[in-house]
Amino acid sequence: MRIEVYQDRAGEWRWTFYATNGRKIADSGEGYATEYNVVRAARRLKELAPAAPIKRRDGTVLNESARAGMGSDPF
């Protein structure tokens, strides 16, 4: 996996998150004024992603440890 930062045609900075197979997983969705700010945002993504819960749209939080075979059924 990797996060790439780049400057778009409008001169704004953006990040894109890629899976190990090269497929795009996510992007910044907004431009940043400076490279410093986009790197800060990318670092924040790296910090928060492991802690991000998996939720349904109705707000139900799924038990992720069950998916890894470490607990009860997530549903």
PDB file of N, CA, C and O in Angstrom, residues 2 4 7 17-18 26 30 47-48 55 58-59 61-62 68 70 72:
ATOM      1  N   ARG A   2       0.339   2.291  -0.555  1.00  0.00           N
ATOM      2  CA  ARG A   2       1.092   3.542  -0.582  1.00  0.00           C
ATOM      3  C   ARG A   2       0.138   4.725  -0.671  1.00  0.00           C
ATOM      4  O   ARG A   2      -1.004   4.573  -1.118  1.00  0.00           O
ATOM      5  N   GLU A   4       0.179   8.504  -2.326  1.00  0.00           N
ATOM      6  CA  GLU A   4       0.897   9.427  -3.201  1.00  0.00           C
ATOM      7  C   GLU A   4       0.315  10.823  -3.047  1.00  0.00           C
ATOM      8  O   GLU A   4      -0.895  10.984  -2.943  1.00  0.00           O
ATOM      9  N   GLN A   7       0.358  17.485  -7.190  1.00  0.00           N
ATOM     10  CA  GLN A   7      -0.267  18.778  -7.441  1.00  0.00           C
ATOM     11  C   GLN A   7      -1.171  18.629  -8.662  1.00  0.00           C
ATOM     12  O   GLN A   7      -0.743  18.126  -9.708  1.00  0.00           O
ATOM     13  N   PHE A  17      -4.642   7.117  -2.054  1.00  0.00           N
ATOM     14  CA  PHE A  17      -4.247   5.918  -1.322  1.00  0.00           C
ATOM     15  C   PHE A  17      -4.438   4.718  -2.244  1.00  0.00           C
ATOM     16  O   PHE A  17      -5.529   4.516  -2.786  1.00  0.00           O
ATOM     17  N   TYR A  18      -3.368   3.938  -2.454  1.00  0.00           N
ATOM     18  CA  TYR A  18      -3.390   2.783  -3.347  1.00  0.00           C
ATOM     19  C   TYR A  18      -3.170   1.486  -2.575  1.00  0.00           C
ATOM     20  O   TYR A  18      -2.373   1.438  -1.642  1.00  0.00           O
ATOM     21  N   ALA A  26      -8.706   5.219  -2.092  1.00  0.00           N
ATOM     22  CA  ALA A  26      -9.332   6.469  -1.648  1.00  0.00           C
ATOM     23  C   ALA A  26      -8.516   7.660  -2.136  1.00  0.00           C
ATOM     24  O   ALA A  26      -7.353   7.517  -2.512  1.00  0.00           O
ATOM     25  N   GLU A  30     -10.503  16.666  -1.692  1.00  0.00           N
ATOM     26  CA  GLU A  30     -10.366  18.119  -1.703  1.00  0.00           C
ATOM     27  C   GLU A  30      -8.907  18.465  -1.944  1.00  0.00           C
ATOM     28  O   GLU A  30      -8.018  17.653  -1.708  1.00  0.00           O
ATOM     29  N   GLU A  47      -2.418   7.536  10.631  1.00  0.00           N
ATOM     30  CA  GLU A  47      -2.643   7.410  12.074  1.00  0.00           C
ATOM     31  C   GLU A  47      -4.049   6.896  12.390  1.00  0.00           C
ATOM     32  O   GLU A  47      -4.227   6.069  13.273  1.00  0.00           O
ATOM     33  N   LEU A  48      -5.044   7.407  11.685  1.00  0.00           N
ATOM     34  CA  LEU A  48      -6.438   7.107  12.015  1.00  0.00           C
ATOM     35  C   LEU A  48      -6.976   5.823  11.403  1.00  0.00           C
ATOM     36  O   LEU A  48      -7.851   5.188  11.978  1.00  0.00           O
ATOM     37  N   LYS A  55     -18.611   0.514   9.853  1.00  0.00           N
ATOM     38  CA  LYS A  55     -20.013   0.751  10.188  1.00  0.00           C
ATOM     39  C   LYS A  55     -20.890   0.565   8.969  1.00  0.00           C
ATOM     40  O   LYS A  55     -20.467   0.801   7.850  1.00  0.00           O
ATOM     41  N   ASP A  58     -26.576   2.614   8.618  1.00  0.00           N
ATOM     42  CA  ASP A  58     -27.513   2.883   9.708  1.00  0.00           C
ATOM     43  C   ASP A  58     -26.797   3.134  11.036  1.00  0.00           C
ATOM     44  O   ASP A  58     -27.426   3.346  12.061  1.00  0.00           O
ATOM     45  N   GLY A  59     -25.461   3.085  11.041  1.00  0.00           N
ATOM     46  CA  GLY A  59     -24.688   3.361  12.236  1.00  0.00           C
ATOM     47  C   GLY A  59     -24.257   2.131  13.009  1.00  0.00           C
ATOM     48  O   GLY A  59     -23.492   2.232  13.965  1.00  0.00           O
ATOM     49  N   VAL A  61     -22.151  -0.716  14.222  1.00  0.00           N
ATOM     50  CA  VAL A  61     -20.715  -0.990  14.177  1.00  0.00           C
ATOM     51  C   VAL A  61     -20.519  -2.496  14.136  1.00  0.00           C
ATOM     52  O   VAL A  61     -21.073  -3.233  14.938  1.00  0.00           O
ATOM     53  N   LEU A  62     -19.709  -2.962  13.174  1.00  0.00           N
ATOM     54  CA  LEU A  62     -19.441  -4.387  13.035  1.00  0.00           C
ATOM     55  C   LEU A  62     -18.239  -4.780  13.878  1.00  0.00           C
ATOM     56  O   LEU A  62     -17.310  -3.999  14.059  1.00  0.00           O
ATOM     57  N   ALA A  68     -11.448 -11.568  11.598  1.00  0.00           N
ATOM     58  CA  ALA A  68     -10.091 -12.108  11.662  1.00  0.00           C
ATOM     59  C   ALA A  68     -10.057 -13.436  12.389  1.00  0.00           C
ATOM     60  O   ALA A  68      -8.999 -13.980  12.643  1.00  0.00           O
ATOM     61  N   MET A  70     -11.087 -13.933  15.500  1.00  0.00           N
ATOM     62  CA  MET A  70     -10.657 -13.735  16.878  1.00  0.00           C
ATOM     63  C   MET A  70     -11.821 -13.476  17.821  1.00  0.00           C
ATOM     64  O   MET A  70     -11.614 -13.140  18.969  1.00  0.00           O
ATOM     65  N   SER A  72     -16.544 -13.284  18.222  1.00  0.00           N
ATOM     66  CA  SER A  72     -17.876 -13.717  17.808  1.00  0.00           C
ATOM     67  C   SER A  72     -18.241 -13.164  16.446  1.00  0.00           C
ATOM     68  O   SER A  72     -17.562 -12.306  15.897  1.00  0.00           O
TER      69      SER A  72
END
